Short mmCIF file of C-alpha atoms in Angstrom, two decimals:
data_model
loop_
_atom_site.label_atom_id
_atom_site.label_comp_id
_atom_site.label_asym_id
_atom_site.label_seq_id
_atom_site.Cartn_x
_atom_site.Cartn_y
_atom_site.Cartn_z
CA UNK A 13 93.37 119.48 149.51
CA UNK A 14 96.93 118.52 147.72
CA UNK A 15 96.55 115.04 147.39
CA UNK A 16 92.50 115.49 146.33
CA UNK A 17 94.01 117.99 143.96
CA UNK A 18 96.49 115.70 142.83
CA UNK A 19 93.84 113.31 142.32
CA UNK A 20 91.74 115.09 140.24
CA UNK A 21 95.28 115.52 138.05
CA UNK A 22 95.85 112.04 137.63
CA UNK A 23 92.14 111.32 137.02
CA UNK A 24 92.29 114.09 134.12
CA UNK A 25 95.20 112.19 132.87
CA UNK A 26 93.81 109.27 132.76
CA UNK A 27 91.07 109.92 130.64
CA UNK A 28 93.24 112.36 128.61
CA UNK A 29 95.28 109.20 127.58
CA UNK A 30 92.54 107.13 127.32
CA UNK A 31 91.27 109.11 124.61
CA UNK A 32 94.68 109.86 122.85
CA UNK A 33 95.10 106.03 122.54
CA UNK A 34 91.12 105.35 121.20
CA UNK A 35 91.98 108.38 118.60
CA UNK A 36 95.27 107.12 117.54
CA UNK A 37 94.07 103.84 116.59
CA UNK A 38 91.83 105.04 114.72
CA UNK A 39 93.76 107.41 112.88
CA UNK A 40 96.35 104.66 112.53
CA UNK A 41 93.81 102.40 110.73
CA UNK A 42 92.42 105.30 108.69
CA UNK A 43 95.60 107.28 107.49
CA UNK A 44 97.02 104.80 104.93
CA UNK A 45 93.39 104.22 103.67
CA UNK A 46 92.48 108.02 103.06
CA UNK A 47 96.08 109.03 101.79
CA UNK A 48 94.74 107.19 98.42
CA UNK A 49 93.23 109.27 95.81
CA UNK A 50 91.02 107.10 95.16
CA UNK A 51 89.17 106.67 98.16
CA UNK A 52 89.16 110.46 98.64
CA UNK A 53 87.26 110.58 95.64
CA UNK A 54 85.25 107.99 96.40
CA UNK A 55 84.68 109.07 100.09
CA UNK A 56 84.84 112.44 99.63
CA UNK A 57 82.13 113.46 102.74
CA UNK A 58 84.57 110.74 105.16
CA UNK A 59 87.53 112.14 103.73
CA UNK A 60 87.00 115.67 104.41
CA UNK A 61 86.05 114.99 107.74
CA UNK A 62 89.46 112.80 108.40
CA UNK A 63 91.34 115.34 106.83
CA UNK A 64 89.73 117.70 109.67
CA UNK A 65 90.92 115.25 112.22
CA UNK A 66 94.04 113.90 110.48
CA UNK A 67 95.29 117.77 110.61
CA UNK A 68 94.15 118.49 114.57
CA UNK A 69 95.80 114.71 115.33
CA UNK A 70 99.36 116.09 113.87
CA UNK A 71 98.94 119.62 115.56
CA UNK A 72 98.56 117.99 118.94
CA UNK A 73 101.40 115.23 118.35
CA UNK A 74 103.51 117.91 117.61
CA UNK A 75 102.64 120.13 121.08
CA UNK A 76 103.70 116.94 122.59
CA UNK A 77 106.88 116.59 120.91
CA UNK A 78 107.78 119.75 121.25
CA UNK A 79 107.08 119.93 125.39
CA UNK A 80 107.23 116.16 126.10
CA UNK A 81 106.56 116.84 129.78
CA UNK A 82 103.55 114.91 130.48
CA UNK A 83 102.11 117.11 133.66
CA UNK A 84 102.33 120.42 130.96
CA UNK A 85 101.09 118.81 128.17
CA UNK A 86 97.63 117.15 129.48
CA UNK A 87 97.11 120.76 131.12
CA UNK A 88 96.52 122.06 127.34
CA UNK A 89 93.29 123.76 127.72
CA UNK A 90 90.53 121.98 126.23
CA UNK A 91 92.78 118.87 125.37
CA UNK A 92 90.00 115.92 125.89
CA UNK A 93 87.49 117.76 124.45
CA UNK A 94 89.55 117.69 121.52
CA UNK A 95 90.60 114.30 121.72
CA UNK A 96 86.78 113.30 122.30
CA UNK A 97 85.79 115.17 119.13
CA UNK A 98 88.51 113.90 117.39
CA UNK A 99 87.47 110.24 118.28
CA UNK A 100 83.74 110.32 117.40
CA UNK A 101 84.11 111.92 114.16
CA UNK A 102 86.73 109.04 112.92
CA UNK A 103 84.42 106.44 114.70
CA UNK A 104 81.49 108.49 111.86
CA UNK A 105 84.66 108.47 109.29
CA UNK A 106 84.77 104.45 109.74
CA UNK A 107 81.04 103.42 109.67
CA UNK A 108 80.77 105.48 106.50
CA UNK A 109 83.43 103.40 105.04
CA UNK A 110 82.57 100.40 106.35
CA UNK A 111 78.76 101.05 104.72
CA UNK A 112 80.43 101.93 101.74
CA UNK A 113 82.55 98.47 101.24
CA UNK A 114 78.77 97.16 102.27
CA UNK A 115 77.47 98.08 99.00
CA UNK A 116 80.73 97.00 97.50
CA UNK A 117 80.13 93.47 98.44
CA UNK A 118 76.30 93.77 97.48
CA UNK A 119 77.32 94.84 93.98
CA UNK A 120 79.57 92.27 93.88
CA UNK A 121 78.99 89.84 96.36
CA UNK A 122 82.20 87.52 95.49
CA UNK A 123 83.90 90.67 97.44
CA UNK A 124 82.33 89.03 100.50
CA UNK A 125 85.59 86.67 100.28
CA UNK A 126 88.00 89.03 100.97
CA UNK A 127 88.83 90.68 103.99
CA UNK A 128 88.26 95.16 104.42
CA UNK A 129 91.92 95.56 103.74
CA UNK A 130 92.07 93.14 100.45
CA UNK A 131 89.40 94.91 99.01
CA UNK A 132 90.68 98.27 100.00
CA UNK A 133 93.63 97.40 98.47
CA UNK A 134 91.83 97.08 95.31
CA UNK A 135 89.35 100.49 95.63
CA UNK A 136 92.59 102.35 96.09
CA UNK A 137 93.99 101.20 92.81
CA UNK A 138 91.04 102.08 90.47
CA UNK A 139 93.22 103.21 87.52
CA UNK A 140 95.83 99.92 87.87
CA UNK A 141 93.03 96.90 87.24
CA UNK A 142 95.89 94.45 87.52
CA UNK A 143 95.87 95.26 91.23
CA UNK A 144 92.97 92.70 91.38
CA UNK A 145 95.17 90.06 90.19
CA UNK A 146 96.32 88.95 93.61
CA UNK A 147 92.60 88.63 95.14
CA UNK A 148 91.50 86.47 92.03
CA UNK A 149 92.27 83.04 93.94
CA UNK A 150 89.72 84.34 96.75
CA UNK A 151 87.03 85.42 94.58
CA UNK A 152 87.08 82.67 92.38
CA UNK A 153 87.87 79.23 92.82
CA UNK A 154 90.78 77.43 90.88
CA UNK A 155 91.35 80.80 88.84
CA UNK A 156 94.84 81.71 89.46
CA UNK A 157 94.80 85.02 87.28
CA UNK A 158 93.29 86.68 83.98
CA UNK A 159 95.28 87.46 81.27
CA UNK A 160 95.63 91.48 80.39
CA UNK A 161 96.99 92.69 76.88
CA UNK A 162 98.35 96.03 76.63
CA UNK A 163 95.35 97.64 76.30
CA UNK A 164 94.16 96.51 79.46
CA UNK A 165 91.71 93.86 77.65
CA UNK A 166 91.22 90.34 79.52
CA UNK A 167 91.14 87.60 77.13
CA UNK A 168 91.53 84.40 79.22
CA UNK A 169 91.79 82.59 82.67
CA UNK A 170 94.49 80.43 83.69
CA UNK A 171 93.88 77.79 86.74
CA UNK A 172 96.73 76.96 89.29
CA UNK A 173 97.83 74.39 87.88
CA UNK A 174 98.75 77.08 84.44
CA UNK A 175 95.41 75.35 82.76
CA UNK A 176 94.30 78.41 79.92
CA UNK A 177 90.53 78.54 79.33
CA UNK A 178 90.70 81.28 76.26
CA UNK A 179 87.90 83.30 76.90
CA UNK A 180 84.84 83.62 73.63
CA UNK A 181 85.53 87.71 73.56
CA UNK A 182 87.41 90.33 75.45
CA UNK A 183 86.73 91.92 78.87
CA UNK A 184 87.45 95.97 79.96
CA UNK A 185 88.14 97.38 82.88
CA UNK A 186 85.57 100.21 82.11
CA UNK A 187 83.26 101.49 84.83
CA UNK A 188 83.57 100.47 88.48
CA UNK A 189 85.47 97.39 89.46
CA UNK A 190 82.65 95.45 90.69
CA UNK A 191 80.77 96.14 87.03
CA UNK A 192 83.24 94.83 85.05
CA UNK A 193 84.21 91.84 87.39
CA UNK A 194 80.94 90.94 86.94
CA UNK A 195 81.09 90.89 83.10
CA UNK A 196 84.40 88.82 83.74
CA UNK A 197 82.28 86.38 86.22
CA UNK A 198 79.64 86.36 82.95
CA UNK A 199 82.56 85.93 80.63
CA UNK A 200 84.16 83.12 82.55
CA UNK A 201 80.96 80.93 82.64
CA UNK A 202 79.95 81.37 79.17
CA UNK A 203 84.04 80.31 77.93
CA UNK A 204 83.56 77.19 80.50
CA UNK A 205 80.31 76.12 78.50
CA UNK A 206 81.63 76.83 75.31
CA UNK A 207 85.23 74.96 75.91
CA UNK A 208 82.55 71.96 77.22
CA UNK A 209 80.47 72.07 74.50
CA UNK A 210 83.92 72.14 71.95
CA UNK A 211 84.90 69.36 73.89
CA UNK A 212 81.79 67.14 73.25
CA UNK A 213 81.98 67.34 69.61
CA UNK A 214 85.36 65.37 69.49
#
């Protein structure tokens, strides 16, 4: 009866840990992405929801810092039901935001050349457009970044190589980033054929 006893302990461990490990990856992945602003506002149904977990997550991490001994700890009552929970609603909390990058990248579908975190790196910087200034070489071939005035305004395109294409009129940053990179996609095309055309006159 002891060692089947002890058996059903270890088994309970087990899947205790099993759990703890699926939930902290998650939250791990999560964490830095809903601590933005941004995304919270963006997300807000996802980010209420992680905020639920996020909260439960640091409540149990701290029962297990403050008794440490494994045996006690996984004999918190209800413990992988809790961990369970905690796991399917962030596994809810990341399809939402992976849907929501999907219509990102259908808005905008140059977005399909950069990777979750590049792109969350530029949803979680709404209010700084400059922060798109690093991802320009992946969304657009041989344009190595846009010039910005103070007022935010792009007025031209340099290539790697420091080649400026001035642009035929300013572009804002106003509305949602994948509008107004699409009026700077327009904006670069229509400078190209102008600059062409200027060029076939000589």
């Amino acid at each position: 009866e002891r060692l089947e006893a002890w058996a059903q302990k270890l088994n309970s461990m087990s899947e205790i840990l099993e759990q703890w490990l699926n939930c902290q990856r998650n939250w791990m992945y999560l964490e830095p992405i809903f601590s933005s602003d941004d995304i919270m506002k963006q997300l807000p149904s996802e980010g209420q929801k992680f905020k639920a977990c996020d909260r439960q997550w640091r409540k149990s991490m701290k029962a297990a810092k403050d008794d440490p001994h494994c045996l006690r700890f996984t004999d918190t009552p209800d413990l992988l039901a809790t961990f369970t929970q905690s796991y399917n609603t962030l596994e809810q909390v990341q399809k939402g935001l992976s849907d929501y990058l999907e219509t990102k990248r259908q808005a905008f579908a140059r977005f399909y050349f950069l990777s979750n975190e590049e792109l969350l790196e530029i949803l979680s910087q709404t209010k700084d457009p400059r922060a798109v200034q690093p991802h320009l070489r992946k969304c657009f071939e041989a344009i190595a970044r846009v010039d910005f005035e103070d007022d935010l305004a792009m007025t031209c395109m340099y290539s790697g190589e420091n080649e400026k294409v001035q642009w035929d009129s300013k572009v804002y940053p106003e509305g949602n980033v994948e509008f107004w990179l699409t009026e700077v996609e327009t904006m670069m095309r229509v400078s190209i054929n102008t600059q062409m055309g200027l060029g076939l006159c000589f």
